[in-house]
């Protein structure tokens, strides 16, 4: 690009640090005995397409000043004639504004300045760069501006619009037309409208003139006239928020077993040694049994069960992690009503009916659970994560009585009057001898609940006195 054809460069710096590195290199080229340095962008790709990176320098073999000047002149001449850069025979013909992100391929992507000179800076492979301008040339080449005066050849990158973002969008009652995106904007795809009230996963979002767009297919977009990410039902303030995507484990799956740990892995270890499970706790008897086993198996004698000890007992690595990481599959979505969420919670609870009561357990329906473990997994299925209560946390020492945490969490599980209780509410009980909360169940109706009580999961009247005194009721969905 000669002077009269130069692109007017915006003052805002898209990639902070890039121009600084270029100025450093120019200064170094004027010193007599210093090594020529080239700059290379060091960046780690992120899930956010708006990522920026900084340029740092890497030393190469020293050259004399004369050699430096000659090399720079040769480089400029070559940059103006080679296919990779804009030169005297490849003048710009248009510079439309774009709002996108370019992603580099498997190799370094060279950069060029506004005159077509190749810079001593390259973009790292597989990284994302904001671009605000597309430059087309007479020779049919395309360049994208990624900094104040730095362009990357379009053949070395792929262009996406908007930003990377995952979620679920639902179509409104009248259906949604789809559009394709290009530099000139959105254009009707000509395809049939998406079905009313259908839901779609999206991978990118964009906003143009105040209108939101979601990419639900390969360059297939729907907008906020016809779709929304707002769910049919949301919990009001004062309740746990509802997730419309699968809840993930909270904590580290594969935790070791040591003094005080409960749950299914402890249950299986105690069972292996023939120890009773009236109360499933990794206690002194368990520790001693594990020590003897480790000594006989040639393992480090710690009394703790790690993965090696677990596998030596004949259990699988898949179970070691899988028992901990189980979170009930989400049974609701953004089209779900309040009633749908309640039924999802109850439906998950019924999957455990007949399984044994196991203290500190909150894993899959393949195993037993205790009362708060049952409620935790039921909540997961309906889109509720009752943190700090979680399936993994429940097995750790001191967290057996999660029913107490739930009862005390009035900021998310508000108490309600007994006269207002209904299906899907939680009912709490106190130990008759201490008056302390020790049990929780899920109401099926005003007088019946599903719960886990020694020795199994089942349904019963809330007035069964042996389960304690009714402390009160709390609501999960407002």
Short mmCIF file of C-alpha atoms in Angstrom, two decimals:
data_model
loop_
_atom_site.label_atom_id
_atom_site.label_comp_id
_atom_site.label_asym_id
_atom_site.label_seq_id
_atom_site.Cartn_x
_atom_site.Cartn_y
_atom_site.Cartn_z
CA UNK A 1 0.00 0.00 0.00
CA UNK A 2 1.65 3.30 -1.09
CA UNK A 3 1.09 6.52 0.82
CA UNK A 4 -2.01 7.67 -1.01
CA UNK A 5 -3.55 4.23 -0.61
CA UNK A 6 -2.77 3.86 3.09
CA UNK A 7 -5.58 2.64 5.30
CA UNK A 8 -6.61 5.13 7.95
CA UNK A 9 -5.73 3.39 11.22
CA UNK A 10 -8.04 3.72 14.18
CA UNK A 11 -6.44 5.04 17.38
CA UNK A 12 -7.71 2.29 19.64
CA UNK A 13 -5.18 -0.49 20.20
CA UNK A 14 -6.82 -3.89 19.81
CA UNK A 15 -3.93 -5.95 21.11
CA UNK A 16 -2.10 -4.23 23.95
CA UNK A 17 1.65 -4.68 23.88
CA UNK A 18 2.04 -5.50 20.17
CA UNK A 19 3.18 -2.04 19.07
CA UNK A 20 5.45 -1.79 22.12
CA UNK A 21 7.33 -4.88 20.99
CA UNK A 22 7.72 -3.46 17.47
CA UNK A 23 9.19 -0.20 18.82
CA UNK A 24 11.63 -2.20 20.92
CA UNK A 25 12.85 -4.06 17.86
CA UNK A 26 13.33 -0.81 15.85
CA UNK A 27 15.41 0.65 18.66
CA UNK A 28 17.59 -2.44 18.83
CA UNK A 29 18.29 -2.29 15.07
CA UNK A 30 20.12 1.07 15.54
CA UNK A 31 22.64 -0.23 18.08
CA UNK A 32 26.07 -1.25 16.88
CA UNK A 33 26.92 -4.44 18.70
CA UNK A 34 23.55 -5.76 19.85
CA UNK A 35 21.93 -8.90 18.51
CA UNK A 36 19.04 -8.62 16.12
CA UNK A 37 15.94 -9.69 17.97
CA UNK A 38 12.72 -10.92 16.57
CA UNK A 39 9.41 -10.70 18.39
CA UNK A 40 7.02 -13.56 18.69
CA UNK A 41 3.62 -13.44 20.24
CA UNK A 42 3.37 -15.75 23.19
CA UNK A 43 -0.26 -16.52 23.85
CA UNK A 44 -2.37 -19.27 25.19
CA UNK A 45 -5.71 -19.76 23.46
CA UNK A 46 -8.69 -19.14 25.69
CA UNK A 47 -12.38 -20.11 25.55
CA UNK A 48 -13.14 -16.42 25.26
CA UNK A 49 -12.80 -15.27 21.67
CA UNK A 50 -12.03 -11.73 22.90
CA UNK A 51 -8.62 -12.89 24.14
CA UNK A 52 -5.68 -10.51 23.81
CA UNK A 53 -1.97 -11.34 24.02
CA UNK A 54 1.36 -9.64 24.58
CA UNK A 55 4.42 -9.71 22.34
CA UNK A 56 7.80 -10.74 23.76
CA UNK A 57 11.23 -10.94 22.15
CA UNK A 58 13.37 -13.99 21.34
CA UNK A 59 17.11 -13.72 20.63
CA UNK A 60 18.65 -15.00 17.38
CA UNK A 61 22.28 -15.09 16.18
CA UNK A 62 24.08 -11.68 16.36
CA UNK A 63 24.81 -9.81 13.12
CA UNK A 64 26.84 -6.72 12.26
CA UNK A 65 25.05 -3.38 11.80
CA UNK A 66 25.66 -3.50 8.06
CA UNK A 67 24.19 -6.94 7.87
CA UNK A 68 21.19 -5.78 9.86
CA UNK A 69 20.50 -2.86 7.51
CA UNK A 70 20.91 -5.06 4.47
CA UNK A 71 18.64 -7.72 5.88
CA UNK A 72 15.97 -5.16 6.71
CA UNK A 73 16.10 -3.70 3.20
CA UNK A 74 15.87 -7.14 1.65
CA UNK A 75 12.99 -7.98 3.95
CA UNK A 76 11.04 -4.85 2.95
CA UNK A 77 11.61 -5.51 -0.75
CA UNK A 78 10.59 -9.13 -0.42
CA UNK A 79 7.49 -8.20 1.62
CA UNK A 80 6.32 -5.85 -1.12
CA UNK A 81 6.53 -8.50 -3.82
CA UNK A 82 5.74 -11.80 -2.17
CA UNK A 83 2.28 -13.31 -2.22
CA UNK A 84 1.94 -13.12 1.54
CA UNK A 85 2.00 -9.32 1.84
CA UNK A 86 0.37 -6.29 0.30
CA UNK A 87 2.83 -4.69 -2.13
CA UNK A 88 3.07 -2.23 -4.99
CA UNK A 89 1.31 -4.62 -7.37
CA UNK A 90 -1.38 -5.63 -4.88
CA UNK A 91 -3.18 -2.46 -3.87
CA UNK A 92 -6.15 -2.34 -1.44
CA UNK A 93 -9.54 -1.84 -3.05
CA UNK A 94 -11.83 -1.98 0.01
CA UNK A 95 -11.59 -1.85 3.80
CA UNK A 96 -14.96 -2.73 5.31
CA UNK A 97 -15.49 -2.77 9.06
CA UNK A 98 -16.01 -6.21 10.54
CA UNK A 99 -16.78 -7.36 14.06
CA UNK A 100 -15.23 -10.74 14.44
CA UNK A 101 -12.45 -12.97 15.65
CA UNK A 102 -9.76 -14.58 13.51
CA UNK A 103 -8.27 -17.88 14.60
CA UNK A 104 -4.82 -18.94 13.43
CA UNK A 105 -4.15 -22.39 12.03
CA UNK A 106 -1.48 -24.94 12.93
CA UNK A 107 1.47 -22.67 12.02
CA UNK A 108 2.72 -19.20 12.87
CA UNK A 109 0.82 -16.50 10.97
CA UNK A 110 2.96 -13.64 9.62
CA UNK A 111 1.94 -10.03 10.19
CA UNK A 112 2.26 -7.05 7.83
CA UNK A 113 2.11 -3.31 8.38
CA UNK A 114 -0.10 -0.86 6.50
CA UNK A 115 2.50 -0.56 3.69
CA UNK A 116 2.75 -4.30 3.18
CA UNK A 117 6.08 -4.77 4.95
CA UNK A 118 6.34 -8.09 6.77
CA UNK A 119 6.84 -7.51 10.48
CA UNK A 120 9.18 -9.44 12.75
CA UNK A 121 6.17 -10.55 14.74
CA UNK A 122 3.94 -13.54 14.10
CA UNK A 123 0.76 -14.79 15.70
CA UNK A 124 1.04 -18.07 17.58
CA UNK A 125 -0.79 -21.13 16.17
CA UNK A 126 -4.34 -21.84 17.28
CA UNK A 127 -4.97 -18.50 18.97
CA UNK A 128 -7.90 -16.07 18.68
CA UNK A 129 -7.53 -12.38 17.76
CA UNK A 130 -10.10 -9.61 17.66
CA UNK A 131 -10.37 -7.96 14.23
CA UNK A 132 -12.24 -4.78 13.35
CA UNK A 133 -11.30 -4.36 9.69
CA UNK A 134 -11.12 -6.50 6.58
CA UNK A 135 -8.84 -5.39 3.74
CA UNK A 136 -9.39 -6.72 0.21
CA UNK A 137 -6.80 -6.20 -2.56
CA UNK A 138 -6.72 -6.07 -6.36
CA UNK A 139 -5.01 -9.45 -6.48
CA UNK A 140 -7.91 -11.03 -4.60
CA UNK A 141 -6.12 -11.36 -1.26
CA UNK A 142 -7.77 -10.68 2.07
CA UNK A 143 -6.19 -9.31 5.23
CA UNK A 144 -7.57 -8.72 8.73
CA UNK A 145 -6.36 -6.02 11.08
CA UNK A 146 -5.45 -7.34 14.52
CA UNK A 147 -3.64 -4.28 15.91
CA UNK A 148 -3.13 -0.56 15.13
CA UNK A 149 -0.86 -1.28 12.19
CA UNK A 150 -0.69 -5.06 11.89
CA UNK A 151 -2.55 -7.24 9.40
CA UNK A 152 -2.72 -11.02 9.04
CA UNK A 153 -3.26 -12.78 5.71
CA UNK A 154 -6.75 -14.26 5.49
CA UNK A 155 -5.30 -17.49 4.11
CA UNK A 156 -3.61 -18.10 7.46
CA UNK A 157 -6.68 -17.62 9.64
CA UNK A 158 -10.37 -18.43 9.82
CA UNK A 159 -12.93 -15.71 10.56
CA UNK A 160 -15.74 -16.05 13.06
CA UNK A 161 -18.29 -13.48 14.11
CA UNK A 162 -19.33 -12.48 17.61
CA UNK A 163 -17.75 -14.36 20.50
CA UNK A 164 -17.56 -17.94 21.67
CA UNK A 165 -20.21 -18.65 24.29
CA UNK A 166 -22.14 -21.81 25.07
CA UNK A 167 -25.73 -22.00 26.22
CA UNK A 168 -29.30 -22.85 25.36
CA UNK A 169 -31.80 -20.64 23.55
CA UNK A 170 -35.51 -21.32 23.11
CA UNK A 171 -37.68 -20.38 20.16
CA UNK A 172 -40.76 -18.28 20.87
CA UNK A 173 -44.33 -19.34 20.19
CA UNK A 174 -44.33 -18.37 16.50
CA UNK A 175 -41.09 -20.12 15.46
CA UNK A 176 -37.78 -18.62 14.36
CA UNK A 177 -36.33 -17.83 10.95
CA UNK A 178 -32.62 -18.45 10.49
CA UNK A 179 -29.96 -16.21 8.96
CA UNK A 180 -26.47 -16.57 7.54
CA UNK A 181 -23.74 -14.10 8.54
CA UNK A 182 -21.30 -12.37 6.19
CA UNK A 183 -19.29 -9.13 6.20
CA UNK A 184 -22.35 -7.26 4.98
CA UNK A 185 -24.48 -8.51 7.88
CA UNK A 186 -27.22 -11.09 8.35
CA UNK A 187 -29.22 -12.49 5.44
CA UNK A 188 -32.22 -14.83 5.48
CA UNK A 189 -30.96 -18.40 5.06
CA UNK A 190 -34.02 -19.44 3.07
CA UNK A 191 -34.46 -22.50 5.28
CA UNK A 192 -37.65 -23.48 7.05
CA UNK A 193 -38.34 -21.77 10.37
CA UNK A 194 -37.32 -23.56 13.56
CA UNK A 195 -40.24 -25.06 15.47
CA UNK A 196 -42.04 -22.99 18.12
CA UNK A 197 -40.85 -23.65 21.69
CA UNK A 198 -37.93 -25.79 20.51
CA UNK A 199 -34.59 -25.40 22.30
CA UNK A 200 -31.16 -25.17 20.71
CA UNK A 201 -27.57 -25.28 21.87
CA UNK A 202 -25.57 -22.29 20.68
CA UNK A 203 -21.80 -21.85 20.43
CA UNK A 204 -21.41 -18.17 19.53
CA UNK A 205 -23.26 -14.95 20.24
CA UNK A 206 -23.28 -11.54 18.63
CA UNK A 207 -25.08 -8.23 19.09
CA UNK A 208 -25.76 -5.93 16.13
CA UNK A 209 -27.76 -2.71 16.48
CA UNK A 210 -29.09 -3.86 19.85
CA UNK A 211 -30.35 -7.19 18.50
CA UNK A 212 -28.94 -10.40 20.01
CA UNK A 213 -27.98 -13.30 17.76
CA UNK A 214 -27.18 -16.92 18.61
CA UNK A 215 -25.39 -19.35 16.29
CA UNK A 216 -27.28 -22.65 16.54
CA UNK A 217 -25.65 -24.35 13.53
CA UNK A 218 -22.81 -23.83 11.09
CA UNK A 219 -23.25 -20.11 10.30
CA UNK A 220 -26.94 -20.47 11.11
CA UNK A 221 -28.18 -17.74 13.44
CA UNK A 222 -31.45 -16.85 15.16
CA UNK A 223 -32.14 -13.52 16.81
CA UNK A 224 -33.93 -12.01 19.77
CA UNK A 225 -37.07 -11.20 17.76
CA UNK A 226 -37.82 -14.92 17.53
CA UNK A 227 -35.88 -16.48 20.41
CA UNK A 228 -34.79 -15.91 23.98
CA UNK A 229 -32.47 -17.32 26.60
CA UNK A 230 -34.97 -16.43 29.32
CA UNK A 231 -36.47 -19.64 30.76
CA UNK A 232 -40.21 -20.18 31.16
CA UNK A 233 -39.70 -20.41 34.92
CA UNK A 234 -36.97 -18.96 37.14
CA UNK A 235 -36.76 -19.09 40.89
CA UNK A 236 -37.39 -15.67 42.45
CA UNK A 237 -34.92 -13.91 44.72
CA UNK A 238 -34.49 -15.71 48.00
CA UNK A 239 -34.24 -19.16 46.40
CA UNK A 240 -31.50 -21.20 44.77
CA UNK A 241 -31.03 -20.20 41.12
CA UNK A 242 -32.02 -22.83 38.56
CA UNK A 243 -29.42 -24.13 36.11
CA UNK A 244 -30.64 -25.02 32.64
CA UNK A 245 -27.41 -26.82 31.81
CA UNK A 246 -26.06 -29.98 33.41
CA UNK A 247 -24.73 -29.39 36.91
CA UNK A 248 -21.11 -30.51 37.35
CA UNK A 249 -19.52 -32.15 40.41
CA UNK A 250 -18.39 -29.72 43.06
CA UNK A 251 -15.16 -30.94 44.63
CA UNK A 252 -12.43 -33.34 43.56
CA UNK A 253 -13.56 -36.82 42.45
CA UNK A 254 -11.18 -39.57 43.50
CA UNK A 255 -10.64 -38.38 47.07
CA UNK A 256 -8.80 -40.71 49.45
CA UNK A 257 -10.52 -42.44 52.34
CA UNK A 258 -9.24 -41.56 55.78
CA UNK A 259 -10.50 -41.22 59.34
CA UNK A 260 -14.05 -39.86 59.39
CA UNK A 261 -14.90 -40.17 55.68
CA UNK A 262 -18.28 -41.72 54.91
CA UNK A 263 -20.20 -42.51 51.74
CA UNK A 264 -20.26 -45.30 49.18
CA UNK A 265 -16.51 -45.89 48.83
CA UNK A 266 -16.20 -46.28 52.59
CA UNK A 267 -19.28 -48.54 52.47
CA UNK A 268 -17.58 -50.81 49.92
CA UNK A 269 -14.27 -50.94 51.83
CA UNK A 270 -16.01 -51.83 55.08
CA UNK A 271 -18.02 -54.45 53.22
CA UNK A 272 -14.78 -55.89 51.78
CA UNK A 273 -13.42 -56.45 55.29
CA UNK A 274 -16.70 -57.80 56.63
CA UNK A 275 -17.32 -54.77 58.81
CA UNK A 276 -20.91 -53.74 59.52
CA UNK A 277 -22.52 -50.74 57.91
CA UNK A 278 -25.01 -49.76 60.59
CA UNK A 279 -23.13 -46.48 60.43
CA UNK A 280 -20.80 -46.14 57.45
CA UNK A 281 -17.68 -44.43 58.74
CA UNK A 282 -13.99 -44.87 58.04
CA UNK A 283 -13.19 -45.52 61.69
CA UNK A 284 -10.42 -47.15 63.71
CA UNK A 285 -11.51 -50.66 62.80
CA UNK A 286 -11.44 -49.77 59.11
CA UNK A 287 -8.01 -48.13 59.39
CA UNK A 288 -6.52 -51.20 61.11
CA UNK A 289 -8.00 -53.55 58.53
CA UNK A 290 -6.59 -51.43 55.72
CA UNK A 291 -3.14 -51.33 57.37
CA UNK A 292 -2.99 -55.11 57.57
CA UNK A 293 -4.14 -55.41 53.99
CA UNK A 294 -1.54 -52.91 52.73
CA UNK A 295 1.26 -54.70 54.59
CA UNK A 296 0.30 -58.06 53.06
CA UNK A 297 -0.06 -56.51 49.59
CA UNK A 298 3.33 -54.78 49.68
CA UNK A 299 1.75 -51.34 49.62
CA UNK A 300 2.73 -48.33 51.75
CA UNK A 301 1.12 -48.90 55.14
CA UNK A 302 -0.85 -45.72 55.76
CA UNK A 303 -4.27 -46.98 56.82
CA UNK A 304 -5.72 -44.67 54.19
CA UNK A 305 -7.32 -46.00 51.04
CA UNK A 306 -5.84 -44.50 47.90
CA UNK A 307 -6.44 -45.64 44.33
CA UNK A 308 -3.69 -48.30 44.49
CA UNK A 309 -5.15 -49.81 47.66
CA UNK A 310 -8.66 -49.63 46.20
CA UNK A 311 -7.59 -51.48 43.06
CA UNK A 312 -5.68 -54.08 45.11
CA UNK A 313 -9.00 -54.87 46.80
CA UNK A 314 -10.39 -55.67 43.36
CA UNK A 315 -12.35 -52.47 42.83
CA UNK A 316 -12.07 -50.52 39.57
CA UNK A 317 -10.53 -47.16 38.81
CA UNK A 318 -13.77 -46.23 37.03
CA UNK A 319 -15.70 -46.69 40.29
CA UNK A 320 -13.06 -44.83 42.28
CA UNK A 321 -13.84 -41.67 40.30
CA UNK A 322 -17.34 -42.45 39.09
CA UNK A 323 -18.88 -42.92 42.53
CA UNK A 324 -17.68 -39.45 43.55
CA UNK A 325 -18.48 -37.60 40.34
CA UNK A 326 -22.07 -38.74 39.81
CA UNK A 327 -24.50 -35.86 39.43
CA UNK A 328 -28.08 -36.73 38.48
CA UNK A 329 -28.77 -35.95 34.81
CA UNK A 330 -30.69 -32.73 34.37
CA UNK A 331 -34.35 -33.47 33.63
CA UNK A 332 -35.46 -29.88 33.04
CA UNK A 333 -34.66 -27.03 30.65
CA UNK A 334 -35.60 -23.48 29.77
CA UNK A 335 -39.07 -24.61 28.63
CA UNK A 336 -39.79 -26.22 32.01
CA UNK A 337 -42.50 -24.89 34.29
CA UNK A 338 -42.35 -24.77 38.07
CA UNK A 339 -44.35 -28.01 38.14
CA UNK A 340 -41.84 -29.62 35.76
CA UNK A 341 -39.00 -28.81 38.14
CA UNK A 342 -40.85 -30.28 41.11
CA UNK A 343 -41.68 -33.46 39.22
CA UNK A 344 -38.07 -33.84 38.07
CA UNK A 345 -36.93 -33.69 41.69
CA UNK A 346 -39.44 -36.30 42.82
CA UNK A 347 -38.78 -38.51 39.80
CA UNK A 348 -35.07 -38.68 40.64
CA UNK A 349 -35.80 -39.50 44.28
CA UNK A 350 -37.98 -42.45 43.26
CA UNK A 351 -35.04 -43.98 41.38
CA UNK A 352 -33.50 -44.80 44.78
CA UNK A 353 -36.52 -46.57 46.28
CA UNK A 354 -35.48 -49.86 47.88
CA UNK A 355 -31.79 -48.97 48.11
CA UNK A 356 -30.21 -49.09 51.58
CA UNK A 357 -29.66 -46.10 53.82
CA UNK A 358 -25.91 -45.30 53.80
CA UNK A 359 -24.61 -42.46 55.94
CA UNK A 360 -22.80 -39.71 54.06
CA UNK A 361 -23.77 -41.21 50.69
CA UNK A 362 -25.03 -39.13 47.76
CA UNK A 363 -24.09 -41.04 44.63
CA UNK A 364 -26.06 -42.75 41.84
CA UNK A 365 -29.23 -44.87 42.15
CA UNK A 366 -26.97 -47.93 41.80
CA UNK A 367 -26.12 -47.41 45.48
CA UNK A 368 -27.80 -46.40 48.69
CA UNK A 369 -28.06 -42.87 50.03
CA UNK A 370 -28.96 -41.16 53.26
CA UNK A 371 -31.70 -38.58 53.66
CA UNK A 372 -29.81 -35.44 52.63
CA UNK A 373 -27.91 -37.34 49.93
CA UNK A 374 -31.26 -38.28 48.40
CA UNK A 375 -32.45 -34.67 48.48
CA UNK A 376 -29.17 -33.40 46.98
CA UNK A 377 -29.37 -35.70 43.94
CA UNK A 378 -33.09 -34.94 43.54
CA UNK A 379 -32.27 -31.23 43.46
CA UNK A 380 -29.55 -31.79 40.86
CA UNK A 381 -32.06 -33.42 38.51
CA UNK A 382 -34.30 -30.36 38.75
CA UNK A 383 -31.54 -27.81 38.11
CA UNK A 384 -30.69 -26.89 41.70
CA UNK A 385 -27.16 -27.02 43.12
CA UNK A 386 -27.57 -26.50 46.89
CA UNK A 387 -24.03 -25.33 47.58
CA UNK A 388 -22.21 -25.46 49.92
CA UNK A 389 -23.97 -28.81 50.19
CA UNK A 390 -22.79 -31.18 47.45
CA UNK A 391 -22.51 -34.90 46.78
CA UNK A 392 -18.72 -34.94 47.32
CA UNK A 393 -18.79 -32.61 50.33
CA UNK A 394 -21.40 -34.84 51.97
CA UNK A 395 -18.97 -37.75 52.39
CA UNK A 396 -16.24 -35.64 54.00
CA UNK A 397 -15.79 -35.62 57.79
CA UNK A 398 -18.23 -33.35 59.60
CA UNK A 399 -20.74 -33.12 56.76
CA UNK A 400 -22.98 -36.10 57.45
CA UNK A 401 -25.71 -33.84 58.78
CA UNK A 402 -26.37 -31.83 55.65
CA UNK A 403 -30.04 -31.76 56.61
CA UNK A 404 -29.01 -29.20 59.23
CA UNK A 405 -27.25 -27.02 56.63
CA UNK A 406 -30.32 -27.15 54.43
CA UNK A 407 -32.66 -26.20 57.28
CA UNK A 408 -30.42 -23.29 58.28
CA UNK A 409 -30.03 -21.98 54.70
CA UNK A 410 -33.10 -19.76 54.82
CA UNK A 411 -31.50 -17.44 52.24
CA UNK A 412 -32.15 -20.12 49.59
CA UNK A 413 -34.66 -22.50 51.20
CA UNK A 414 -37.17 -20.25 52.96
CA UNK A 415 -39.29 -21.79 55.67
CA UNK A 416 -43.03 -21.89 55.08
CA UNK A 417 -46.03 -22.32 57.34
CA UNK A 418 -47.28 -25.88 57.79
CA UNK A 419 -50.65 -24.80 56.38
CA UNK A 420 -48.95 -23.81 53.10
CA UNK A 421 -46.98 -27.00 52.55
CA UNK A 422 -47.36 -28.73 49.18
CA UNK A 423 -45.81 -31.32 46.89
CA UNK A 424 -42.11 -30.69 46.35
CA UNK A 425 -41.48 -28.91 49.66
CA UNK A 426 -38.95 -30.31 52.13
CA UNK A 427 -39.98 -31.52 55.57
CA UNK A 428 -37.43 -31.51 58.41
CA UNK A 429 -37.33 -33.47 61.66
CA UNK A 430 -35.52 -33.09 64.97
CA UNK A 431 -33.99 -35.72 67.21
CA UNK A 432 -36.51 -36.08 70.07
CA UNK A 433 -33.72 -36.34 72.62
CA UNK A 434 -31.77 -33.25 71.58
CA UNK A 435 -34.12 -31.11 69.50
CA UNK A 436 -31.44 -30.88 66.78
CA UNK A 437 -32.28 -31.34 63.08
CA UNK A 438 -31.39 -34.86 61.97
CA UNK A 439 -33.65 -35.82 59.04
CA UNK A 440 -35.19 -34.43 55.84
CA UNK A 441 -37.68 -35.76 53.28
CA UNK A 442 -39.45 -34.55 50.11
CA UNK A 443 -43.21 -34.05 50.31
CA UNK A 444 -45.35 -36.02 47.87
CA UNK A 445 -48.45 -34.43 49.31
CA UNK A 446 -49.33 -32.67 52.53
CA UNK A 447 -48.93 -35.80 54.63
CA UNK A 448 -46.64 -38.17 52.68
CA UNK A 449 -42.95 -38.02 51.86
CA UNK A 450 -40.16 -39.90 50.12
CA UNK A 451 -37.01 -40.18 52.20
CA UNK A 452 -34.06 -42.36 53.17
CA UNK A 453 -34.15 -43.70 56.68
CA UNK A 454 -32.33 -46.67 58.21
CA UNK A 455 -32.53 -49.07 56.54
CA UNK A 456 -33.85 -48.07 53.05
CA UNK A 457 -35.30 -45.44 50.70
CA UNK A 458 -39.10 -45.41 50.55
CA UNK A 459 -42.29 -43.48 51.15
CA UNK A 460 -44.01 -42.96 54.48
CA UNK A 461 -46.27 -40.68 56.46
CA UNK A 462 -44.65 -37.54 57.82
CA UNK A 463 -46.24 -38.45 61.16
CA UNK A 464 -44.18 -41.60 61.76
CA UNK A 465 -42.94 -40.71 65.22
CA UNK A 466 -39.77 -42.81 65.13
CA UNK A 467 -38.32 -40.40 62.57
CA UNK A 468 -38.44 -37.60 65.08
CA UNK A 469 -40.51 -34.49 65.59
CA UNK A 470 -41.49 -32.29 62.65
CA UNK A 471 -39.39 -29.13 62.83
CA UNK A 472 -40.98 -27.42 59.85
CA UNK A 473 -41.08 -27.10 56.08
CA UNK A 474 -38.93 -25.34 53.46
CA UNK A 475 -39.62 -24.52 49.84
CA UNK A 476 -37.28 -25.33 46.94
CA UNK A 477 -39.21 -23.62 44.13
CA UNK A 478 -40.79 -20.24 44.83
#
